[in-house]
Short mmCIF file of C-alpha atoms and ligand atoms in Angstrom, two decimals:
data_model
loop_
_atom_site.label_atom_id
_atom_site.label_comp_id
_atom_site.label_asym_id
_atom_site.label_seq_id
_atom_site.Cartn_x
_atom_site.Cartn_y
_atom_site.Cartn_z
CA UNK I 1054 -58.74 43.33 -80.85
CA UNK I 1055 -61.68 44.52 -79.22
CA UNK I 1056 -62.67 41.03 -78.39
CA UNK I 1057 -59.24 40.22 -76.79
CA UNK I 1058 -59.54 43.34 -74.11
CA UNK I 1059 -62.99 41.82 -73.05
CA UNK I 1060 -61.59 38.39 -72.89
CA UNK I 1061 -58.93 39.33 -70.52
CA UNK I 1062 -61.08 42.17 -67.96
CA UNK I 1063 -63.54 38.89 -67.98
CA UNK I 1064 -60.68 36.67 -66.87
CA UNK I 1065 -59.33 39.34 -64.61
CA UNK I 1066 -63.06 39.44 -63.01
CA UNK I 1067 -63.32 35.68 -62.64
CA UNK I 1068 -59.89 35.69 -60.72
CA UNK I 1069 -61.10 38.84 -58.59
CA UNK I 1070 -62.68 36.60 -55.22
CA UNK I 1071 -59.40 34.39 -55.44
CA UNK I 1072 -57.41 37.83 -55.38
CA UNK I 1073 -59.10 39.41 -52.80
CA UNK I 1074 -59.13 36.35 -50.73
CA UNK I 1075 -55.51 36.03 -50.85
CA UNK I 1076 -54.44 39.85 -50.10
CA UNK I 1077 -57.15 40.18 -47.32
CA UNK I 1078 -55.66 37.45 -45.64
CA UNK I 1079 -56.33 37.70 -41.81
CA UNK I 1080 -53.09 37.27 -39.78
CA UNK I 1081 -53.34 33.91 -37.59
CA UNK I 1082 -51.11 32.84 -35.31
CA UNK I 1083 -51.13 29.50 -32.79
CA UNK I 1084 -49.12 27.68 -30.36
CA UNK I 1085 -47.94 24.04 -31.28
CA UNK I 1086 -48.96 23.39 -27.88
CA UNK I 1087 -51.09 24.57 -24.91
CA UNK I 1088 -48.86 23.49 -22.25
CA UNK I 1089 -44.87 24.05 -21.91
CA UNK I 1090 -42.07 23.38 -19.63
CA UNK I 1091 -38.80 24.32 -18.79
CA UNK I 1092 -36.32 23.28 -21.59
CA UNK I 1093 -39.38 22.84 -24.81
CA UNK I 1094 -39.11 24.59 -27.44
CA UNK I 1095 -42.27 26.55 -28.92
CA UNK I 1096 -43.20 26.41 -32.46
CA UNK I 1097 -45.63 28.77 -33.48
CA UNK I 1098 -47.39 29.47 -36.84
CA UNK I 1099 -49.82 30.93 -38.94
CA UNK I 1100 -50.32 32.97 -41.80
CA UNK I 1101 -50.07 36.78 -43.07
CA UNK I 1102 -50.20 38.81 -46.29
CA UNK I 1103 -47.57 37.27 -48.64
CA UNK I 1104 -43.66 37.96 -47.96
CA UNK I 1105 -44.97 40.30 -45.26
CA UNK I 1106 -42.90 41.13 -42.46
CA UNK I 1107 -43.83 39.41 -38.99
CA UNK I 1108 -42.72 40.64 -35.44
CA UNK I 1109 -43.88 37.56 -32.83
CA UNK I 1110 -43.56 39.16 -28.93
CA UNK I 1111 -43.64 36.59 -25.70
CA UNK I 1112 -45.27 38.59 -22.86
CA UNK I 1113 -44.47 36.58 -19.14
CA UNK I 1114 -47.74 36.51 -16.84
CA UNK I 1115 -46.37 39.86 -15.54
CA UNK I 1116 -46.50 41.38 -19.14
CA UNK I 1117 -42.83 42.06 -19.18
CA UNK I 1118 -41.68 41.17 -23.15
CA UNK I 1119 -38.98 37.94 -22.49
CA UNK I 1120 -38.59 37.19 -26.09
CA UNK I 1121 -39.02 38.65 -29.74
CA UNK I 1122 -38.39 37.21 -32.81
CA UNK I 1123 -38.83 38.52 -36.56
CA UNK I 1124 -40.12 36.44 -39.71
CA UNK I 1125 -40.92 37.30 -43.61
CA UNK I 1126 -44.05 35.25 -44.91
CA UNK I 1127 -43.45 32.80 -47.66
CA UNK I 1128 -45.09 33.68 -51.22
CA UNK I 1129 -48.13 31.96 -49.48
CA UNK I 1130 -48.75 34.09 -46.58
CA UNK I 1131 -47.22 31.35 -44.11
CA UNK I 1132 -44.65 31.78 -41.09
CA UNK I 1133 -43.31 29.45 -38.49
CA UNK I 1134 -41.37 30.60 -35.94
CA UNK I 1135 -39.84 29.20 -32.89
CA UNK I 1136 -38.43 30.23 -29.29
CA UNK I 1137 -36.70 27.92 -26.93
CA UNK I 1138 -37.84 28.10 -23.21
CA UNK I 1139 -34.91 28.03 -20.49
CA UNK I 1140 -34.30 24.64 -18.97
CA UNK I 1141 -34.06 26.58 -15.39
CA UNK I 1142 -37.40 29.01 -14.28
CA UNK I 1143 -36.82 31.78 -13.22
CA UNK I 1144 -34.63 32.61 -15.39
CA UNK I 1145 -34.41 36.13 -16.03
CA UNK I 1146 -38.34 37.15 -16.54
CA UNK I 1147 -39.47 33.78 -17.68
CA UNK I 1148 -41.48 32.54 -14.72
CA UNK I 1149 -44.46 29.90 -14.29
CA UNK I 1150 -47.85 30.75 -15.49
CA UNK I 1151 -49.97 31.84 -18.82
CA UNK I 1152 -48.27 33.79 -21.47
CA UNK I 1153 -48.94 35.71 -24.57
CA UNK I 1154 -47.45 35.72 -27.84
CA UNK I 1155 -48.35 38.52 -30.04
CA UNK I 1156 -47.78 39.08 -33.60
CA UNK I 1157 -47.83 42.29 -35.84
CA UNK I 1158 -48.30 41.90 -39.25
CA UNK I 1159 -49.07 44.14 -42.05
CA UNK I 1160 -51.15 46.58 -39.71
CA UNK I 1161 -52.95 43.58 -38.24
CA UNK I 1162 -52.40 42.20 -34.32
CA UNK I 1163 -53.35 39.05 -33.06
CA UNK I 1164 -52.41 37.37 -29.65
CA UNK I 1165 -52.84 33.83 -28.18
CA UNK I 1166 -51.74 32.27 -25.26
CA UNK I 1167 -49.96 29.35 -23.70
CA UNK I 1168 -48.90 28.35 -20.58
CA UNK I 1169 -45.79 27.48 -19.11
CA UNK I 1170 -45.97 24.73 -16.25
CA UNK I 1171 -43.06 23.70 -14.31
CA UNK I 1172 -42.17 19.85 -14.59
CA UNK I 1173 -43.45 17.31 -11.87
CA UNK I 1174 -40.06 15.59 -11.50
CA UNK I 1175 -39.73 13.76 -7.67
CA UNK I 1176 -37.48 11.28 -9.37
CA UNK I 1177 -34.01 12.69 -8.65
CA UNK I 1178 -31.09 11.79 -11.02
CA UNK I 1179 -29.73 8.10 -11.07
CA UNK I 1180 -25.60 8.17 -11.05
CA UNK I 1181 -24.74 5.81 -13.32
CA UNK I 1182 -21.15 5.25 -13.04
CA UNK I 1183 -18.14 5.92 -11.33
CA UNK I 1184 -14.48 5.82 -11.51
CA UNK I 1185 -11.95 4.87 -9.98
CA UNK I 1186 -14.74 1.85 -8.96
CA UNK I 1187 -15.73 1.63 -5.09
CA UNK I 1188 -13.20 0.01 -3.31
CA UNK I 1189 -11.02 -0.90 -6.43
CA UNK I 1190 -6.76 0.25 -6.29
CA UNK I 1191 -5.00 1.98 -8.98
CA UNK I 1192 -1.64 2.19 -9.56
CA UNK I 1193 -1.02 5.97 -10.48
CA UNK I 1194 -0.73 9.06 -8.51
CA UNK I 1195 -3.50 10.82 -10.11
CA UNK I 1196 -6.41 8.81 -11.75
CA UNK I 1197 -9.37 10.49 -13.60
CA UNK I 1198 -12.17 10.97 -11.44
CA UNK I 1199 -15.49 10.08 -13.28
CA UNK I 1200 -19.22 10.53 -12.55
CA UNK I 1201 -21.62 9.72 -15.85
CA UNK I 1202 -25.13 10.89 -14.34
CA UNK I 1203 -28.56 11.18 -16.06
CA UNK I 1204 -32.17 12.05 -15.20
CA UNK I 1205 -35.76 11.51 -16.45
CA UNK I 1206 -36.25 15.02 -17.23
CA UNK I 1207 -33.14 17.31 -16.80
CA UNK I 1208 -30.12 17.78 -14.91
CA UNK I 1209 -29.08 20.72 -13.41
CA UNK I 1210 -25.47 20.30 -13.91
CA UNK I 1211 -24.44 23.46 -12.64
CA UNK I 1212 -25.77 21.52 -9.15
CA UNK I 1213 -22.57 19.45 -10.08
CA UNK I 1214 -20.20 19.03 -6.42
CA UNK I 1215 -16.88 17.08 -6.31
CA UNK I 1216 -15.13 16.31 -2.90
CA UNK I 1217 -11.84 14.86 -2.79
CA UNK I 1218 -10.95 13.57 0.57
CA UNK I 1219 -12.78 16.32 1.83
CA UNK I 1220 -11.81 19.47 -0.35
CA UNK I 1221 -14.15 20.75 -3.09
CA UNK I 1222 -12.74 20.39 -6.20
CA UNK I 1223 -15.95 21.11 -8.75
CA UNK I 1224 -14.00 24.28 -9.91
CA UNK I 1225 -11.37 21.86 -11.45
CA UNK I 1226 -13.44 19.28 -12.96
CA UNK I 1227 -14.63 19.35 -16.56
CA UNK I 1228 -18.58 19.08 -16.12
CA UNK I 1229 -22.09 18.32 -18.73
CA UNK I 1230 -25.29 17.43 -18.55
CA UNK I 1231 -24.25 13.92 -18.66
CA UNK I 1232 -20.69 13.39 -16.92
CA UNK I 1233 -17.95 14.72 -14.38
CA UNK I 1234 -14.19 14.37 -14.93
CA UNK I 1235 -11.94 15.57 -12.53
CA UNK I 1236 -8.07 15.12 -13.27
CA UNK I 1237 -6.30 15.72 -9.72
CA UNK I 1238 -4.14 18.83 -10.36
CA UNK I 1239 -1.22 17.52 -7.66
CA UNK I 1240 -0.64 14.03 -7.25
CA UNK I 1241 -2.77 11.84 -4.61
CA UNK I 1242 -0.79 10.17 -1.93
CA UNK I 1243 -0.62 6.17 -1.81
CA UNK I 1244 -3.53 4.88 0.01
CA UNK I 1245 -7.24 5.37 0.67
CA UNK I 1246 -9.22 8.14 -0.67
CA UNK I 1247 -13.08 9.30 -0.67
CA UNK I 1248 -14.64 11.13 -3.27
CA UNK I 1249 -18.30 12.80 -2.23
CA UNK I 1250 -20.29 13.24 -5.56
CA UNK I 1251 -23.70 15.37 -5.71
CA UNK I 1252 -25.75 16.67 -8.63
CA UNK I 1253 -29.37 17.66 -9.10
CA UNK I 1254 -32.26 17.41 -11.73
CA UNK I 1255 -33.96 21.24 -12.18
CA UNK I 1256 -36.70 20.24 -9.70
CA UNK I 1257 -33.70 20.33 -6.86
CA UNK I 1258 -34.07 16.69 -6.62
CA UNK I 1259 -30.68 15.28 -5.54
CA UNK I 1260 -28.86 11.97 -5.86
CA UNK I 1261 -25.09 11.77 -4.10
CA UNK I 1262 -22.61 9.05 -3.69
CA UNK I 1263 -19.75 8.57 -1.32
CA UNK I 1264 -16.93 5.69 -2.48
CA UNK I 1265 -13.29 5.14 -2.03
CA UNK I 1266 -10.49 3.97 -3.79
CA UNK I 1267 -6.62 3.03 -2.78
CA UNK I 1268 -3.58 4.82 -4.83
CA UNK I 1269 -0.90 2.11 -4.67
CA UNK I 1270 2.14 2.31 -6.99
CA UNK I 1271 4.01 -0.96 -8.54
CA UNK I 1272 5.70 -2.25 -5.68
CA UNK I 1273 9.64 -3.68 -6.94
CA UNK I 1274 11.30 -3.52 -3.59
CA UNK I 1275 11.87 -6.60 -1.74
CA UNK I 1276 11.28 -6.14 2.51
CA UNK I 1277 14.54 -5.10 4.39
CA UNK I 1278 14.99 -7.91 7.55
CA UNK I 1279 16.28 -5.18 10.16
CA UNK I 1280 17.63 -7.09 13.34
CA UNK I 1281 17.53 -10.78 14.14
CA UNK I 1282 18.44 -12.53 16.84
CA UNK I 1283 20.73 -14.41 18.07
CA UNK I 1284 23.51 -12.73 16.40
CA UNK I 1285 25.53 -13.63 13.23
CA UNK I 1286 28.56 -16.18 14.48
CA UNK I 1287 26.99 -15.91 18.12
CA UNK I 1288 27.86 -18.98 20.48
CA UNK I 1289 24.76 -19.29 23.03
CA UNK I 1290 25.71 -21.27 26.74
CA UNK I 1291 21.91 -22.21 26.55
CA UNK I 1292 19.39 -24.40 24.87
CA UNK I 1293 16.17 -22.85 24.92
CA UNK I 1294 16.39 -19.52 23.10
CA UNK I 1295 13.83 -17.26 21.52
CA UNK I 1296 14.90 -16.17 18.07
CA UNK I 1297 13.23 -13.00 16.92
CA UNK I 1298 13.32 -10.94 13.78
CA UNK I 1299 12.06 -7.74 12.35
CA UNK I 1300 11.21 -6.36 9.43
CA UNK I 1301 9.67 -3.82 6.90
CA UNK I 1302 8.85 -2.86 3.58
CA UNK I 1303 8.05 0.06 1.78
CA UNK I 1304 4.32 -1.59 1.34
CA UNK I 1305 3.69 -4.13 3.39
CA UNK I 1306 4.83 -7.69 4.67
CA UNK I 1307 2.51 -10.50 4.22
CA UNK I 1308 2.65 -12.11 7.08
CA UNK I 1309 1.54 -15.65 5.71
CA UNK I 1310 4.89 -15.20 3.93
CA UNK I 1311 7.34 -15.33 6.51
CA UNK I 1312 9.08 -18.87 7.23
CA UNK I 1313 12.13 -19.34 9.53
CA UNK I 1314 14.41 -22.71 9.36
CA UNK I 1315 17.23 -24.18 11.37
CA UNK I 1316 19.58 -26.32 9.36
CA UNK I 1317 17.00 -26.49 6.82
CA UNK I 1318 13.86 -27.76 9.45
CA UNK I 1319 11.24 -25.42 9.33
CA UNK I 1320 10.75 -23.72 13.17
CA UNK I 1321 7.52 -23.36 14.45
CA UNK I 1322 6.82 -19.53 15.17
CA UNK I 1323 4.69 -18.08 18.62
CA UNK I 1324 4.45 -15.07 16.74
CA UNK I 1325 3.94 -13.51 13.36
CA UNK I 1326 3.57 -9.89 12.69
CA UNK I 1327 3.87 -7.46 9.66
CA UNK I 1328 6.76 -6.50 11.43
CA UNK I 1329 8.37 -9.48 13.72
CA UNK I 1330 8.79 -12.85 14.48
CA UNK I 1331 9.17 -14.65 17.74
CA UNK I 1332 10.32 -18.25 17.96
CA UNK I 1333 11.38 -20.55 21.06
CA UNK I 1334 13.23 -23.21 20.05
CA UNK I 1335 15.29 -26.03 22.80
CA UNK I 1336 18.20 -26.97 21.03
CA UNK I 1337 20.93 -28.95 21.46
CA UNK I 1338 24.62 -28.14 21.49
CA UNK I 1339 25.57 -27.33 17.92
CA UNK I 1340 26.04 -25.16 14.88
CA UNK I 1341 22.89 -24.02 13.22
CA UNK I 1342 22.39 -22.31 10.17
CA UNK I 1343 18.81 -19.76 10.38
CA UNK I 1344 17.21 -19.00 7.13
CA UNK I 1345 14.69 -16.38 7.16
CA UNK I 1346 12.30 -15.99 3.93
CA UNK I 1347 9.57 -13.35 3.59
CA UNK I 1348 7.81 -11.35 1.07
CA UNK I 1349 6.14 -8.47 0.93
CA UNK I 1350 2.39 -8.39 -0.48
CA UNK I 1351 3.57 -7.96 -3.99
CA UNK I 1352 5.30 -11.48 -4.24
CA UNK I 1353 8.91 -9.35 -3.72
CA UNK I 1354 11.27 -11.80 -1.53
CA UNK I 1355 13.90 -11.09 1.23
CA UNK I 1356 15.62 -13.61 2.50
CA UNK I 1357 18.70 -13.90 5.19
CA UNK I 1358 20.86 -16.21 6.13
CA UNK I 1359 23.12 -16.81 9.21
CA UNK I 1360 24.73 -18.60 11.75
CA UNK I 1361 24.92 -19.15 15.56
CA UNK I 1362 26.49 -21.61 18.06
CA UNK I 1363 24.40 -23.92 20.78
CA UNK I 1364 26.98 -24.84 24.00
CA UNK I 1365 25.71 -25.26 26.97
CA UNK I 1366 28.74 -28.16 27.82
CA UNK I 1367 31.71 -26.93 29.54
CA UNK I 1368 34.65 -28.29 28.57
CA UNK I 1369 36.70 -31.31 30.01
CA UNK I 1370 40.55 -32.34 31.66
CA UNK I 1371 42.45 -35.34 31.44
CA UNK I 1372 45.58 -36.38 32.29
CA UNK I 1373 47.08 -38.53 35.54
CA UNK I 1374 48.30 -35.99 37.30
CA UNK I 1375 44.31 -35.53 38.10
CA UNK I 1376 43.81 -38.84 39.75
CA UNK I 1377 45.51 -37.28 43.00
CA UNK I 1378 48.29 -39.96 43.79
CA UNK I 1379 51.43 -38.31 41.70
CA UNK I 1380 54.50 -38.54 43.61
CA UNK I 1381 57.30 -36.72 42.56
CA UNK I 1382 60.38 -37.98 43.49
CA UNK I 1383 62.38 -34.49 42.45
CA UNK I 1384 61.93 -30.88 43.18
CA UNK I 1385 61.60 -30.46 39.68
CA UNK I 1386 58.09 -31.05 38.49
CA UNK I 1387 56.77 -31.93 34.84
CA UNK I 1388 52.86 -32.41 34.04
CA UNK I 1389 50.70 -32.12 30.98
CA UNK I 1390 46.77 -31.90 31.06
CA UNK I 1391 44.66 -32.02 28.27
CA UNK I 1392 42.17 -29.95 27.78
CA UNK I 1393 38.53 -30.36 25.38
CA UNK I 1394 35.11 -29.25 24.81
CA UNK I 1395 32.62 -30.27 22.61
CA UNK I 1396 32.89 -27.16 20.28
CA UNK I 1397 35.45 -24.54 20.81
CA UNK I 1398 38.06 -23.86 23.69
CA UNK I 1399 38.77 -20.77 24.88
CA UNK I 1400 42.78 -21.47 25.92
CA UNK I 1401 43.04 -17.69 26.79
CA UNK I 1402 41.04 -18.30 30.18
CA UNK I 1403 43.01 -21.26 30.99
CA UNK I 1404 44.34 -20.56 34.27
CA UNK I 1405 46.21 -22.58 36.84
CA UNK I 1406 47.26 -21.90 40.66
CA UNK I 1407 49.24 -24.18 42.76
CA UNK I 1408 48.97 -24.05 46.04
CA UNK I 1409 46.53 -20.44 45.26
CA UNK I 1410 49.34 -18.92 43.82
CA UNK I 1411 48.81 -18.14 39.90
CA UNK I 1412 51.65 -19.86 37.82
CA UNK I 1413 52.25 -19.47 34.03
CA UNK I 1414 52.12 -22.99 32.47
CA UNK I 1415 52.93 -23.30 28.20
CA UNK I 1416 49.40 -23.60 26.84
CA UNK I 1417 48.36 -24.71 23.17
CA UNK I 1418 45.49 -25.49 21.62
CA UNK I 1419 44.44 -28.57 23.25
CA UNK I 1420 46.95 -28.78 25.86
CA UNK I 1421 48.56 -27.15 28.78
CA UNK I 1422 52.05 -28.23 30.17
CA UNK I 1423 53.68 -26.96 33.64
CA UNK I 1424 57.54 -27.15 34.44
CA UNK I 1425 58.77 -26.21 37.95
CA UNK I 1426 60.56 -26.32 40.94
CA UNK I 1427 58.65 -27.08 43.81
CA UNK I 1428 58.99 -28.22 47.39
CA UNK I 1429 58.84 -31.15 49.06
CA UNK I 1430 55.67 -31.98 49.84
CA UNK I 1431 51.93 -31.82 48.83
CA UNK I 1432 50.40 -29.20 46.23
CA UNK I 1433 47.01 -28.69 45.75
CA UNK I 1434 46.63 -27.55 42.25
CA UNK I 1435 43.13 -25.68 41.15
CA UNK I 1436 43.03 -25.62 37.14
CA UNK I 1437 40.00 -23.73 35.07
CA UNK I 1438 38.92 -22.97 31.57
CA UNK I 1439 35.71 -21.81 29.26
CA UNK I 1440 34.80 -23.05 26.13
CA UNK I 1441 33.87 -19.66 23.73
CA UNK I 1442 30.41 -20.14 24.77
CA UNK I 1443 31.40 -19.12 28.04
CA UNK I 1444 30.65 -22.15 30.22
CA UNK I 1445 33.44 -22.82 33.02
CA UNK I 1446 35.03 -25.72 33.79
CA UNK I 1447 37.55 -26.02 36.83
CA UNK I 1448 38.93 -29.04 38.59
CA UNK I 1449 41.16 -29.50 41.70
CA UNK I 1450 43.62 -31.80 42.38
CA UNK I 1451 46.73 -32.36 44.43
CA UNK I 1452 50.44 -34.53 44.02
CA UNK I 1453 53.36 -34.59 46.02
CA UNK I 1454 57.14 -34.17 45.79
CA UNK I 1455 58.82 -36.76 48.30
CA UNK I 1456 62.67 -37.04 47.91
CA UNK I 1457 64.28 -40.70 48.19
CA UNK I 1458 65.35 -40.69 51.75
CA UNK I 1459 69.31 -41.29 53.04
CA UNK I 1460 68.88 -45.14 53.92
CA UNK I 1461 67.49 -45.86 50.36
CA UNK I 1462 70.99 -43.75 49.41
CA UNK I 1463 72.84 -46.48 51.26
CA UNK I 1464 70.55 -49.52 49.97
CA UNK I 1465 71.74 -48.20 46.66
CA UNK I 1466 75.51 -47.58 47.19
CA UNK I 1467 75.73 -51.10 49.08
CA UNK I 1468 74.39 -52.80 45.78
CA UNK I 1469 76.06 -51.17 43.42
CA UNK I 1470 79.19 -51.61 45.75
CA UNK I 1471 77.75 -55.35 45.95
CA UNK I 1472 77.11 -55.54 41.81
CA UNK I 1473 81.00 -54.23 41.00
CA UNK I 1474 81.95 -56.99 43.93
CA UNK I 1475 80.83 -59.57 42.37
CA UNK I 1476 82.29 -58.48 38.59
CA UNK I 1477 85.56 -57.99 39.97
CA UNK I 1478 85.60 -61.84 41.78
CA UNK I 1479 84.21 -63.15 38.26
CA UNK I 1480 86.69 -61.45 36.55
CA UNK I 1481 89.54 -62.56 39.10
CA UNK I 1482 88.10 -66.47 38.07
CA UNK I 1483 88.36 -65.89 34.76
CA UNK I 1484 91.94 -64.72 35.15
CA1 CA G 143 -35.63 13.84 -12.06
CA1 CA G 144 7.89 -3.91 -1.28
CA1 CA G 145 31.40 -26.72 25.20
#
């Protein structure tokens, strides 16, 4: 019994240096590093008294406190604690310069120091992508803007600017340390726009980029042809015309597109526009069928079709009453002219005057025919008509009315007096 006390206030003096070792532990503490910048995290460790309490204190260069931070010891006197340094300096009282972190422990104090440098960055951020791409179309009213940006050390994303042709939208977009999306809140017009772009790294270095896009929606509508000339079912009195045309579309015309034919012969053009088409053409006298094919710059087609009349030939008379020799041999007068042209008469202008008086012949389609009385004597008669086209024809011409005189009378009554003579004597013979 005896023997067992001394065994164990021997083993309790043999443990005695380990014991006093361990519960006169002197508090440490150190820095994982000497040097920090903005953004790091510090790690700092040591050791205490076992499960002791630990208060760790940063002190700025100033010796204003910016962080504190409290720890319990593990079973073997050991701590680790961390703090994390803000990416931007100054912020609040963290600043540039030498600081000291101080721990308390178990009536002990112990300080060390570090120091915080700020980062040598003259590289600013590269922009790494873009959307809509520079220079590329899209076909909806209100694309995503996107901006995917990075840097070598850090980017300041709260540097972040969006223009939108011209008005700053940053407020809208949805921004991190690593991309911009802006989502236009009213829909963009059709055609070009410009987005400015801007963003720094924490040194204040600054990379921008200006690009545009185009906003064009499906185009399904076919160009309208507006005017053309000359007219639908015109009839022209000349052969060298200028046909022109215009046109538009709620895009745009492509010009290379447009292609004009006369009964089906493809016209060569003096001008083609977006908007119009000039041709001059020398025709001759005919009906001619213009086809006019375009399409806009989507591959939508208009296409128009229509007629007009060449007739530059006035028409033409015949008849012998025009060969100026008709005699009549009665007051009572009879004549038919015929009238043609090489496309279409106009019979309503017909118009006749004998001897410059205006008379009222019957007139059909092809034909005119005059009954009257007249006097003895010469008429000059001046005739005229247009074909539709308008070109005039007239002709003058002149006949006579010349009674049989009184000795022809007699000639006449002495033979026939002479004719029954001679029946009456033949039939006397026969008798
Ligand atoms: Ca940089
Ligand atoms: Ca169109
Ligand atoms: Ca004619």
């Amino acid at each position: 019994m005896f023997s067992r006390k001394f065994c164990l206030i021997m083993a309790l003096m043999m443990l005695m240096p380990f014991t006093n070792a361990l519960y006169a532990s002197p508090l440490t503490i150190t820095t994982d590093k000497q040097t920090y910048y903005p953004g790091d995290v510090i790690y700092i460790s040591g050791t205490t008294e076992p499960n002791s309490d630990i208060t760790i204190q940063l002190y700025n260069p100033s010796g204003t406190m910016v962080d504190i931070d409290y720890k319990v010891s593990s079973a073997n006197g050991y701590y680790s604690i961390s703090f994390k340094i803000p990416l931007k300096i100054p912020t609040g009282s963290w600043t540039y310069g030498t600081y000291t972190v101080r721990a308390y422990s178990v009536g002990q104090i112990k300080n060390t120091t570090f120091t915080l440098s700020a980062i040598t960055d003259s590289t600013p951020p590269t922009i790494t992508s873009i959307s809509p791409g520079e220079g590329s179309t899209v076909s909806v009213l209100n694309p995503i803007i996107s901006i995917i940006y990075s840097d070598d050390i850090a980017i300041d994303f709260s540097t972040v600017k969006i223009v939108l042709d011209g008005t700053d939208v940053t407020s809208d977009a949805t921004i991190t340390s690593t991309r911009a999306d802006y989502i236009p809140v009213t829909d963009l017009s059709e055609g070009p726009h410009t987005v400015y772009f801007e963003v720094k790294d924490l040194s204040g270095n600054k990379a921008s980029k200006t690009w545009n896009f185009t906003v064009s929606l499906p185009d399904f509508l076919p160009p309208v042809i507006s005017s053309f000339y000359p007219p639908n079912g015109s009839i022209l009195n000349i052969r060298t015309i200028t046909i022109n045309a215009t046109y538009s579309d709620n895009k745009a015309v492509d010009p290379y597109s447009v292609t004009l034919k006369l009964n089906d012969s493809a016209v060569n053009m003096s001008s083609i526009t977006p908007t119009s088409l000039t041709a001059s053409v020398n025709l001759t006298d005919g009906v001619y069928l213009a086809t006019l094919s375009l399409m806009d710059t989507s591959g939508n087609m208009a296409t128009m079709n229509w007629t007009f009349t060449i007739d530059a030939t006035p028409p033409t008379f015949s008849g012998n009453i025009l060969n100026n020799n008709t005699v009549f041999q009665s007051k009572e007068v009879n004549f038919t002219i015929s009238v043609s042209d090489n496309i279409a008469l106009n019979m309503s202008s017909f118009s006749m005057k004998i001897d410059g008086a205006s008379v009222t012949p019957s007139i059909n389609a092809t034909s005119v025919a005059y009954s009257g009385t007249l006097s003895e004597g010469s008429h000059t008669v001046v005739i005229s008509v247009m074909d539709m086209a308008g070109n005039l024809a007239s002709k003058a011409f002149t006949f006579s009315v010349a009674l049989p005189s009184n000795y022809t009378i007699y000639i006449i009554v002495a033979v026939i007096v002479a004719v029954i003579a001679v029946a009456i004597i033949f039939i006397l013979k026969r008798v």
